[in-house]
Coordinates of N, CA and C in Angstrom, one line a residue:
M1104 N 0.8 -1.2 0.0 CA 0.0 0.0 0.0 C 0.9 1.2 0.0
P1105 N 0.7 2.1 -1.0 CA 1.5 3.4 -1.0 C 1.2 4.3 0.2
T1106 N 2.1 5.1 0.5 CA 1.9 6.1 1.6 C 1.1 7.2 1.1
P1107 N 0.5 8.0 2.0 CA -0.3 9.2 1.6 C 0.6 10.2 0.8
L1108 N 1.8 10.4 1.2 CA 2.7 11.3 0.4 C 3.0 10.7 -1.0
E1109 N 3.1 9.4 -1.1 CA 3.3 8.8 -2.5 C 2.1 9.0 -3.3
I1110 N 0.9 8.9 -2.8 CA -0.3 9.1 -3.5 C -0.4 10.5 -3.9
A1111 N -0.2 11.4 -3.0 CA -0.3 12.9 -3.3 C 0.8 13.3 -4.3
S1112 N 2.0 12.7 -4.3 CA 3.0 13.1 -5.2 C 2.6 12.7 -6.6
G1113 N 1.8 11.7 -6.8 CA 1.4 11.3 -8.1 C 0.5 12.3 -8.8
M1114 N 0.1 13.3 -8.1 CA -0.8 14.3 -8.6 C 0.0 15.6 -8.9
L1115 N 1.3 15.7 -8.6 CA 2.1 16.9 -8.8 C 1.9 17.4 -10.2
G1116 N 1.7 18.7 -10.3 CA 1.6 19.4 -11.6 C 0.2 19.6 -12.1
K1117 N -0.8 18.8 -11.5 CA -2.2 18.9 -11.9 C -2.8 20.2 -11.4
S1118 N -3.5 20.9 -12.3 CA -4.0 22.2 -12.0 C -5.5 22.2 -12.2
E1119 N -6.2 23.2 -11.7 CA -7.6 23.3 -11.7 C -8.2 23.5 -13.1
G1120 N -7.4 24.1 -14.0 CA -7.8 24.4 -15.4 C -7.8 23.2 -16.2
P1121 N -6.7 22.8 -16.8 CA -6.6 21.7 -17.8 C -6.8 20.3 -17.1
D1122 N -6.6 20.2 -15.8 CA -6.7 18.9 -15.1 C -7.9 18.9 -14.2
R1123 N -8.9 19.7 -14.4 CA -10.0 19.8 -13.5 C -10.7 18.4 -13.3
A1124 N -10.9 17.7 -14.4 CA -11.6 16.4 -14.3 C -10.7 15.4 -13.5
A1125 N -9.4 15.4 -13.7 CA -8.5 14.4 -13.1 C -8.5 14.7 -11.6
L1126 N -8.4 16.0 -11.2 CA -8.4 16.4 -9.8 C -9.8 16.0 -9.1
Q1127 N -10.8 16.3 -9.8 CA -12.1 16.0 -9.3 C -12.3 14.5 -9.0
D1128 N -11.8 13.7 -10.0 CA -11.8 12.2 -9.8 C -10.9 11.8 -8.6
Y1129 N -9.8 12.4 -8.5 CA -8.9 12.1 -7.4 C -9.5 12.4 -6.0
L1130 N -10.2 13.5 -5.9 CA -10.8 13.9 -4.7 C -12.0 13.0 -4.4
Q1131 N -12.8 12.6 -5.4 CA -13.9 11.8 -5.2 C -13.5 10.4 -4.8
T1132 N -12.4 9.9 -5.3 CA -11.9 8.6 -4.9 C -11.6 8.5 -3.4
G1133 N -11.2 9.7 -2.9 CA -10.9 9.7 -1.5 C -12.1 10.2 -0.6
G1134 N -13.3 10.3 -1.3 CA -14.5 10.6 -0.5 C -14.9 12.0 -0.5
A1135 N -14.2 12.9 -1.2 CA -14.5 14.4 -1.2 C -15.2 14.7 -2.6
N1136 N -16.5 14.9 -2.5 CA -17.3 15.2 -3.7 C -17.4 16.7 -3.9
L1137 N -16.3 17.3 -4.5 CA -16.4 18.8 -4.7 C -15.6 19.1 -6.0
D1138 N -15.9 20.3 -6.5 CA -15.3 20.8 -7.7 C -14.1 21.7 -7.3
P1139 N -12.9 21.3 -7.6 CA -11.7 22.1 -7.2 C -11.7 23.5 -7.8
A1140 N -12.4 23.7 -8.9 CA -12.4 25.0 -9.6 C -13.3 26.0 -8.8
T1141 N -14.2 25.5 -7.9 CA -15.1 26.4 -7.2 C -15.0 26.4 -5.7
T1142 N -14.3 25.4 -5.2 CA -14.2 25.2 -3.7 C -12.8 25.0 -3.3
A1143 N -12.4 25.6 -2.1 CA -11.0 25.4 -1.6 C -10.9 23.9 -1.3
W1144 N -9.7 23.4 -1.8 CA -9.6 21.9 -1.7 C -8.3 21.4 -1.1
C1145 N -7.6 22.2 -0.4 CA -6.3 21.7 0.2 C -6.6 20.6 1.2
A1146 N -7.6 20.7 2.1 CA -7.9 19.7 3.1 C -8.5 18.4 2.4
A1147 N -9.3 18.6 1.4 CA -9.9 17.5 0.7 C -8.7 16.7 0.0
F1148 N -7.7 17.4 -0.5 CA -6.6 16.8 -1.2 C -5.8 15.9 -0.2
V1149 N -5.6 16.4 1.0 CA -4.9 15.6 2.0 C -5.7 14.4 2.5
N1150 N -7.0 14.7 2.7 CA -7.9 13.6 3.1 C -8.0 12.5 2.1
S1151 N -8.0 12.9 0.8 CA -8.1 11.8 -0.2 C -6.8 11.0 -0.3
A1152 N -5.7 11.6 -0.1 CA -4.4 10.8 0.0 C -4.4 9.8 1.2
L1153 N -4.9 10.3 2.3 CA -5.0 9.4 3.5 C -6.0 8.2 3.2
Q1154 N -7.2 8.6 2.7 CA -8.2 7.5 2.4 C -7.6 6.5 1.4
Q1155 N -7.0 6.9 0.4 CA -6.5 6.0 -0.6 C -5.3 5.2 -0.2
S1156 N -4.7 5.6 0.9 CA -3.6 4.8 1.5 C -4.1 3.9 2.6
G1157 N -5.4 3.9 2.8 CA -6.0 3.0 3.9 C -6.1 3.6 5.2
M1158 N -5.9 4.9 5.3 CA -6.0 5.6 6.6 C -7.3 6.5 6.6
K1159 N -7.8 6.7 7.8 CA -8.9 7.5 8.0 C -8.5 9.0 8.1
G1160 N -9.2 9.9 7.4 CA -8.9 11.3 7.4 C -9.8 12.0 8.4
T1161 N -9.9 13.3 8.3 CA -10.7 14.1 9.2 C -12.2 14.1 8.7
G1162 N -12.4 13.9 7.4 CA -13.8 14.0 6.9 C -14.3 15.4 6.8
S1163 N -13.4 16.4 6.9 CA -13.7 17.8 6.8 C -12.9 18.5 5.7
N1164 N -13.5 19.5 5.1 CA -12.8 20.3 4.1 C -12.2 21.5 4.7
L1165 N -12.2 21.6 6.0 CA -11.5 22.7 6.7 C -10.0 22.3 7.0
A1166 N -9.1 23.1 6.6 CA -7.7 22.8 6.9 C -7.4 22.7 8.3
R1167 N -8.0 23.5 9.2 CA -7.7 23.4 10.6 C -8.3 22.2 11.3
S1168 N -9.1 21.4 10.6 CA -9.6 20.2 11.2 C -8.5 19.2 11.5
F1169 N -7.3 19.4 10.8 CA -6.2 18.5 11.0 C -5.4 18.9 12.3
L1170 N -5.8 20.0 13.0 CA -5.1 20.3 14.2 C -5.5 19.3 15.3
D1171 N -6.6 18.5 15.1 CA -7.1 17.5 16.1 C -6.8 16.1 15.5
Y1172 N -6.0 16.0 14.5 CA -5.8 14.7 13.8 C -4.5 14.1 14.1
G1173 N -4.4 12.7 14.2 CA -3.2 12.0 14.4 C -2.5 12.4 15.7
Q1174 N -1.1 12.4 15.6 CA -0.3 12.7 16.8 C 0.5 14.0 16.6
P1175 N 0.4 14.9 17.6 CA 1.2 16.1 17.5 C 2.6 15.9 17.6
I1176 N 3.5 16.6 16.8 CA 4.9 16.4 16.9 C 5.6 17.7 16.7
D1177 N 6.8 17.8 17.3 CA 7.7 19.0 17.2 C 8.7 18.9 16.1
K1178 N 9.2 17.6 15.8 CA 10.2 17.4 14.8 C 9.6 16.6 13.6
P1179 N 9.2 17.3 12.6 CA 8.5 16.6 11.5 C 9.4 15.8 10.6
E1180 N 8.9 14.8 10.0 CA 9.6 14.0 9.0 C 8.8 14.1 7.7
R1181 N 9.4 13.9 6.6 CA 8.8 14.0 5.3 C 7.5 13.1 5.3
G1182 N 6.4 13.7 4.9 CA 5.1 13.0 4.9 C 4.2 13.3 6.0
D1183 N 4.7 14.0 7.1 CA 3.9 14.4 8.1 C 3.0 15.6 7.6
I1184 N 2.0 15.9 8.4 CA 1.0 17.0 7.9 C 1.3 18.3 8.6
A1185 N 1.4 19.3 7.8 CA 1.6 20.7 8.3 C 0.4 21.5 8.2
V1186 N 0.0 22.2 9.2 CA -1.2 23.1 9.2 C -0.8 24.5 9.5
F1187 N -1.3 25.4 8.6 CA -1.0 26.8 8.7 C -2.2 27.7 8.9
S1188 N -2.0 28.9 9.4 CA -3.1 29.8 9.5 C -3.2 30.6 8.2
R1189 N -4.3 31.1 7.8 CA -4.5 31.9 6.6 C -5.3 33.1 7.0
G1190 N -4.7 34.3 6.9 CA -5.4 35.5 7.4 C -5.2 35.6 8.9
D1191 N -6.3 35.8 9.6 CA -6.3 35.9 11.1 C -5.9 34.6 11.7
P1192 N -4.8 34.6 12.5 CA -4.3 33.4 13.2 C -5.3 32.8 14.1
K1193 N -6.3 33.6 14.6 CA -7.3 33.0 15.4 C -8.6 32.7 14.7
G1194 N -8.6 33.0 13.4 CA -9.8 32.8 12.6 C -10.0 31.4 12.1
P1195 N -11.0 31.1 11.3 CA -11.3 29.7 10.9 C -10.5 29.2 9.7
Y1196 N -9.8 30.1 9.0 CA -9.2 29.7 7.7 C -7.8 29.2 7.9
G1197 N -7.4 28.4 7.0 CA -6.0 27.9 7.1 C -5.6 27.1 5.8
H1198 N -4.5 26.5 5.9 CA -3.9 25.7 4.8 C -3.3 24.4 5.3
V1199 N -3.4 23.3 4.6 CA -2.8 22.1 5.1 C -2.2 21.3 3.9
G1200 N -1.1 20.6 4.2 CA -0.4 19.8 3.2 C 0.6 18.9 3.8
F1201 N 1.4 18.2 3.0 CA 2.4 17.2 3.5 C 3.8 17.9 3.6
F1202 N 4.4 17.7 4.7 CA 5.7 18.3 5.0 C 6.7 17.7 4.1
E1203 N 7.5 18.5 3.4 CA 8.6 18.0 2.5 C 10.0 18.4 3.0
G1204 N 10.1 19.3 3.9 CA 11.4 19.7 4.5 C 11.4 21.2 4.6
Y1205 N 12.6 21.7 5.0 CA 12.8 23.1 5.2 C 13.7 23.7 4.0
G1206 N 13.3 24.8 3.5 CA 14.0 25.5 2.5 C 15.2 26.3 3.0
P1207 N 16.2 26.7 2.2 CA 17.3 27.4 2.7 C 16.9 28.8 3.2
D1208 N 15.7 29.2 2.9 CA 15.3 30.5 3.4 C 14.5 30.4 4.7
G1209 N 14.5 29.1 5.2 CA 13.8 28.9 6.5 C 12.3 28.6 6.4
K1210 N 11.8 28.7 5.1 CA 10.4 28.4 4.9 C 10.1 26.9 5.0
I1211 N 8.9 26.5 5.3 CA 8.5 25.1 5.4 C 7.9 24.7 4.0
N1212 N 8.6 23.7 3.4 CA 8.1 23.2 2.1 C 7.0 22.2 2.2
V1213 N 6.0 22.4 1.5 CA 4.8 21.6 1.6 C 4.3 21.1 0.3
L1214 N 4.0 19.8 0.2 CA 3.4 19.3 -1.0 C 1.9 19.3 -0.7
G1215 N 1.1 20.0 -1.5 CA -0.3 20.1 -1.2 C -1.1 20.5 -2.4
G1216 N -2.4 20.5 -2.2 CA -3.4 20.9 -3.3 C -3.8 22.4 -3.0
N1217 N -4.4 22.9 -4.1 CA -4.9 24.3 -4.0 C -3.7 25.3 -3.7
Q1218 N -2.5 25.0 -4.2 CA -1.4 25.9 -4.0 C -1.2 26.5 -5.4
S1219 N -1.5 27.8 -5.5 CA -1.6 28.5 -6.8 C -2.5 27.7 -7.8
D1220 N -3.6 27.2 -7.3 CA -4.6 26.5 -8.1 C -4.1 25.2 -8.6
S1221 N -3.1 24.6 -8.0 CA -2.6 23.3 -8.5 C -2.0 22.5 -7.4
V1222 N -1.5 21.3 -7.7 CA -0.8 20.4 -6.8 C 0.7 20.8 -7.0
S1223 N 1.3 21.2 -6.0 CA 2.7 21.7 -6.1 C 3.4 21.5 -4.8
V1224 N 4.7 21.8 -4.8 CA 5.5 22.0 -3.6 C 5.8 23.5 -3.4
A1225 N 5.4 24.0 -2.3 CA 5.5 25.5 -2.1 C 6.0 25.7 -0.7
G1226 N 6.7 26.9 -0.5 CA 7.2 27.2 0.8 C 6.3 28.2 1.6
Y1227 N 6.1 27.9 2.9 CA 5.2 28.7 3.7 C 6.0 29.2 4.9
D1228 N 5.7 30.4 5.4 CA 6.4 31.0 6.5 C 6.2 30.2 7.8
A1229 N 7.2 30.0 8.5 CA 7.2 29.3 9.8 C 6.3 30.0 10.8
A1230 N 6.2 31.4 10.6 CA 5.4 32.2 11.6 C 4.0 31.8 11.5
N1231 N 3.5 31.3 10.4 CA 2.1 31.0 10.2 C 1.8 29.5 10.5
L1232 N 2.8 28.8 11.0 CA 2.6 27.3 11.3 C 1.7 27.2 12.5
L1233 N 0.7 26.4 12.5 CA -0.2 26.1 13.6 C 0.2 24.8 14.3
G1234 N 0.8 23.9 13.5 CA 1.3 22.6 14.1 C 1.6 21.6 13.1
F1235 N 2.4 20.6 13.5 CA 2.7 19.4 12.7 C 1.9 18.2 13.3
R1236 N 1.4 17.4 12.4 CA 0.7 16.2 12.9 C 1.2 14.9 12.2
R1237 N 1.3 13.8 12.9 CA 1.7 12.6 12.2 C 0.5 11.7 12.0
P1238 N 0.2 11.3 10.8 CA -0.9 10.4 10.5 C -0.8 9.1 11.3
G1239 N -1.8 8.7 12.0 CA -1.9 7.4 12.6 C -1.0 7.3 13.8
G1240 N -0.2 8.3 14.2 CA 0.7 8.2 15.4 C 1.8 7.2 15.3
A1241 N 2.3 6.9 14.0 CA 3.3 5.9 13.9 C 4.6 6.4 14.5
P1242 N 5.3 5.5 15.3 CA 6.5 5.9 16.0 C 7.7 6.0 15.0
T1243 N 8.7 6.8 15.3 CA 9.8 7.0 14.5 C 11.1 6.8 15.3
M1244 N 12.2 6.9 14.6 CA 13.5 6.7 15.3 C 13.7 7.8 16.4
A1245 N 13.1 9.0 16.1 CA 13.2 10.1 17.1 C 12.4 9.6 18.4
D1246 N 11.3 8.9 18.2 CA 10.6 8.4 19.4 C 11.5 7.3 20.1
A1247 N 12.2 6.5 19.4 CA 13.0 5.5 20.0 C 14.1 6.1 20.8
Q1248 N 14.7 7.2 20.3 CA 15.8 7.9 21.0 C 15.3 8.5 22.3
A1249 N 14.0 8.9 22.2 CA 13.4 9.6 23.4 C 12.9 8.5 24.4
G1250 N 13.0 7.2 24.0 CA 12.6 6.1 24.9 C 11.1 5.9 24.9
K1251 N 10.4 6.4 23.8 CA 9.0 6.2 23.7 C 8.5 4.9 23.2
F1252 N 9.4 4.1 22.5 CA 9.1 2.8 22.1 C 10.4 2.0 21.9
D1253 N 10.2 0.7 21.8 CA 11.4 -0.2 21.7 C 11.6 -0.5 20.2
P1254 N 12.6 0.0 19.5 CA 12.7 -0.2 18.1 C 12.9 -1.6 17.7
V1255 N 13.3 -2.5 18.6 CA 13.5 -3.9 18.3 C 12.2 -4.7 18.7
G1256 N 11.7 -4.4 19.9 CA 10.5 -5.0 20.4 C 9.2 -4.6 20.1
E1257 N 9.0 -3.6 19.5 CA 7.7 -3.7 18.9 C 6.7 -2.8 19.3
V1258 N 6.5 -2.5 20.6 CA 5.3 -1.8 21.0 C 5.7 -0.5 21.7
M1259 N 4.9 0.5 21.6 CA 5.2 1.7 22.4 C 4.8 1.4 23.8
A1260 N 5.5 2.1 24.8 CA 5.2 1.9 26.2 C 3.8 2.2 26.5
N1261 N 3.1 1.4 27.2 CA 1.7 1.6 27.6 C 0.8 1.7 26.5
N1262 N 1.1 1.0 25.4 CA 0.2 1.0 24.2 C 0.0 2.4 23.6
G1263 N 1.0 3.3 23.7 CA 1.0 4.6 23.1 C 0.3 5.6 23.9
Q1264 N -0.1 5.3 25.1 CA -0.8 6.3 26.0 C 0.2 7.1 26.7
P1265 N -0.1 8.4 27.0 CA 0.8 9.2 27.8 C 1.1 8.7 29.2
P1266 N 2.3 8.8 29.7 CA 2.6 8.2 31.0 C 2.0 9.0 32.1
V1267 N 1.7 8.3 33.2 CA 1.2 8.9 34.4 C 2.1 8.4 35.6
M1268 N 2.7 9.4 36.3 CA 3.6 9.0 37.4 C 2.9 8.3 38.5
G1269 N 3.6 7.5 39.3 CA 3.1 6.9 40.5 C 2.7 5.5 40.4
S1270 N 2.9 4.8 39.3 CA 2.6 3.4 39.2 C 3.8 2.7 38.4
M1271 N 3.8 1.4 38.5 CA 5.0 0.7 37.9 C 4.5 -0.4 37.0
A1272 N 5.4 -0.6 36.0 CA 5.1 -1.7 35.0 C 6.4 -2.2 34.5
P1273 N 6.4 -3.5 34.0 CA 7.7 -4.0 33.5 C 8.3 -3.1 32.4
A1274 N 9.6 -2.7 32.5 CA 10.1 -1.8 31.6 C 10.5 -2.4 30.3
Q1275 N 10.8 -3.7 30.2 CA 11.3 -4.3 29.1 C 10.2 -4.8 28.1
S1276 N 9.0 -5.1 28.6 CA 8.0 -5.7 27.8 C 6.6 -5.5 28.4
T1277 N 5.6 -5.4 27.5 CA 4.2 -5.3 28.0 C 3.6 -6.6 28.3
Q1278 N 4.3 -7.8 28.0 CA 3.7 -9.1 28.2 C 4.0 -9.6 29.6
T1279 N 3.0 -10.3 30.1 CA 3.1 -10.9 31.4 C 4.0 -12.1 31.4
S1280 N 5.0 -12.1 32.3 CA 6.0 -13.2 32.3 C 6.5 -13.4 33.7
S1281 N 6.8 -14.6 34.1 CA 7.3 -14.8 35.4 C 8.7 -14.2 35.5
A1282 N 9.4 -14.0 34.3 CA 10.7 -13.4 34.4 C 10.6 -11.9 34.8
A1283 N 9.4 -11.3 34.7 CA 9.3 -9.9 35.1 C 9.1 -9.8 36.6
I1284 N 8.9 -11.0 37.3 CA 8.8 -11.0 38.8 C 10.1 -11.2 39.4
P1285 N 10.5 -10.3 40.3 CA 11.9 -10.4 41.0 C 12.1 -11.9 41.5
L1286 N 13.3 -12.4 41.3 CA 13.6 -13.7 41.7 C 13.3 -14.0 43.1
A1287 N 13.7 -13.0 44.0 CA 13.5 -13.2 45.4 C 12.0 -13.3 45.8
V1288 N 11.1 -12.6 45.0 CA 9.7 -12.7 45.3 C 9.2 -14.1 44.9
Q1289 N 9.7 -14.6 43.7 CA 9.3 -15.9 43.3 C 9.7 -17.0 44.3
S1290 N 11.0 -16.9 44.7 CA 11.5 -17.9 45.7 C 10.8 -17.9 47.0
A1291 N 10.5 -16.6 47.5 CA 9.9 -16.5 48.8 C 8.4 -17.0 48.8
A1292 N 7.8 -16.8 47.6 CA 6.4 -17.2 47.5 C 6.3 -18.7 47.3
G1293 N 7.3 -19.3 46.6 CA 7.2 -20.7 46.3 C 7.8 -21.7 47.4
S1294 N 8.8 -21.2 48.1 CA 9.4 -22.2 49.0 C 9.1 -21.9 50.5
A1295 N 8.4 -20.8 50.8 CA 8.0 -20.5 52.2 C 9.2 -20.7 53.2
P1296 N 10.2 -19.8 53.2 CA 11.3 -19.9 54.1 C 10.8 -20.0 55.6
K1297 N 11.7 -20.5 56.4 CA 11.3 -20.8 57.8 C 11.4 -19.6 58.7
S1298 N 12.2 -18.6 58.3 CA 12.4 -17.4 59.2 C 12.5 -16.1 58.4
M1299 N 12.4 -15.0 59.1 CA 12.5 -13.7 58.5 C 13.9 -13.5 57.9
N1300 N 14.9 -14.0 58.7 CA 16.3 -13.9 58.2 C 16.4 -14.6 56.8
D1301 N 15.8 -15.8 56.7 CA 15.8 -16.6 55.5 C 15.3 -15.7 54.3
I1302 N 14.1 -15.1 54.6 CA 13.4 -14.3 53.5 C 14.3 -13.1 53.1
F1303 N 14.8 -12.3 54.0 CA 15.6 -11.2 53.6 C 16.9 -11.6 53.1
G1304 N 17.4 -12.7 53.6 CA 18.7 -13.2 53.0 C 18.6 -13.6 51.6
M1305 N 17.4 -14.2 51.2 CA 17.2 -14.6 49.8 C 17.0 -13.4 49.0
M1306 N 16.3 -12.4 49.5 CA 16.1 -11.2 48.7 C 17.4 -10.4 48.4
A1307 N 18.3 -10.4 49.4 CA 19.6 -9.7 49.3 C 20.5 -10.4 48.3
A1308 N 20.4 -11.8 48.4 CA 21.3 -12.6 47.6 C 20.8 -12.8 46.2
A1309 N 19.6 -12.5 45.9 CA 19.0 -12.8 44.5 C 19.8 -12.0 43.5
P1310 N 20.2 -12.6 42.4 CA 20.9 -11.9 41.3 C 20.0 -10.9 40.6
Q1311 N 20.6 -9.8 40.2 CA 19.9 -8.8 39.5 C 19.6 -9.3 38.1
Q1312 N 18.3 -9.1 37.6 CA 17.9 -9.5 36.3 C 17.7 -8.4 35.3
G1313 N 18.4 -7.3 35.6 CA 18.2 -6.1 34.7 C 17.1 -5.2 35.3
P1314 N 16.8 -4.1 34.7 CA 15.7 -3.2 35.2 C 14.4 -3.9 35.3
Q1315 N 13.8 -3.8 36.5 CA 12.5 -4.5 36.7 C 11.3 -3.6 36.5
F1316 N 11.5 -2.3 36.9 CA 10.3 -1.4 36.9 C 10.7 -0.1 36.4
S1317 N 9.8 0.6 35.7 CA 10.0 2.0 35.3 C 9.0 2.9 35.9
P1318 N 9.4 4.0 36.5 CA 8.4 4.9 37.2 C 7.6 5.7 36.2
V1319 N 7.9 5.6 34.9 CA 7.2 6.5 33.9 C 6.2 5.8 33.1
Q1320 N 5.9 4.5 33.4 CA 4.9 3.8 32.7 C 3.7 3.6 33.6
I1321 N 2.5 3.4 32.9 CA 1.3 3.5 33.6 C 0.8 2.2 34.3
A1322 N 0.9 1.1 33.5 CA 0.2 -0.1 33.9 C 0.7 -0.6 35.3
G1323 N -0.2 -1.1 36.1 CA 0.1 -1.6 37.4 C 0.7 -3.0 37.3
P1324 N 0.9 -3.6 38.5 CA 1.5 -5.0 38.4 C 0.5 -5.9 37.7
S1325 N 1.1 -6.9 37.0 CA 0.3 -7.9 36.3 C -0.4 -8.8 37.3
P1326 N -1.4 -9.6 37.0 CA -2.0 -10.6 37.9 C -0.9 -11.5 38.5
G1327 N 0.0 -12.0 37.7 CA 1.0 -12.9 38.2 C 1.9 -12.2 39.2
Q1328 N 2.3 -11.0 39.0 CA 3.1 -10.2 40.0 C 2.3 -10.0 41.3
A1329 N 1.0 -9.6 41.1 CA 0.2 -9.4 42.3 C 0.1 -10.6 43.1
N1330 N -0.1 -11.8 42.5 CA -0.3 -13.0 43.3 C 1.0 -13.4 44.0
A1331 N 2.2 -13.1 43.3 CA 3.5 -13.4 43.9 C 3.7 -12.5 45.1
L1332 N 3.4 -11.3 45.0 CA 3.6 -10.3 46.1 C 2.6 -10.6 47.2
S1333 N 1.4 -11.1 46.9 CA 0.5 -11.4 47.9 C 1.0 -12.6 48.7
S1334 N 1.5 -13.6 48.0 CA 2.1 -14.8 48.7 C 3.2 -14.4 49.6
L1335 N 4.1 -13.5 49.1 CA 5.2 -13.1 50.0 C 4.7 -12.4 51.2
I1336 N 3.7 -11.5 51.1 CA 3.1 -10.9 52.3 C 2.6 -11.9 53.3
Q1337 N 1.9 -12.9 52.8 CA 1.3 -13.9 53.7 C 2.4 -14.7 54.4
A1338 N 3.5 -14.9 53.6 CA 4.6 -15.7 54.2 C 5.3 -14.8 55.3
L1339 N 5.4 -13.5 55.1 CA 6.0 -12.7 56.1 C 5.1 -12.6 57.3
K1340 N 3.8 -12.5 57.1 CA 2.9 -12.5 58.2 C 3.0 -13.7 59.1
G1341 N 3.1 -14.9 58.4 CA 3.2 -16.1 59.1 C 4.5 -16.2 60.0
R1342 N 5.6 -15.6 59.5 CA 6.8 -15.6 60.2 C 6.8 -14.7 61.4
M1343 N 6.0 -13.6 61.3 CA 6.0 -12.6 62.3 C 5.0 -12.9 63.4
A1344 N 4.1 -13.8 63.1 CA 3.0 -14.1 64.1 C 3.6 -14.8 65.3

């Protein structure tokens, strides 16, 4: 499946005049039934590229509808969505297209529709930028460097949800595993040591298995961890009675 940017790039050079029918067909294929010669179509152009690549768009012909779309980002990559103000920064009008990079003049290069009545790559003032958005919230290497997901393992921490302080979860994986339970807890729960000294001695002597918990992830202890901890508490109570 081609990316939204690849689909949009296939329309480069098409204009409202000689290519009116081709543009109208492109927009309708993506679910936007409008005439580009009579209606502002930059948002419809982006939405059509998203739909044709298998992604859901905003369903709106307003450029600023993309300010609530996807994942907000500070460091854009080619193919991300750039949203700009048009006229009054606090007004309803704007422009939207696919980020292509920065020009030598500091302007933001955008591949989009309704740019001089055609599909083109044009530069826009950074002062008019309202925000960058990433379709679908797909992680990037920048996310990996920030510790937001494991580039080898697969999933973003806490399934992509923002972290909440004050709870703990396995730092290495989101899967429940006995390996995520500290060895001392497993041993104390399974063998029921005969004295408090035995319990604390086992915990002190247990080899480290790498980082067990991260304070910046949300999920609480897994059922297996909770059961092991409960067993340890019961064992401690029995020794103290």
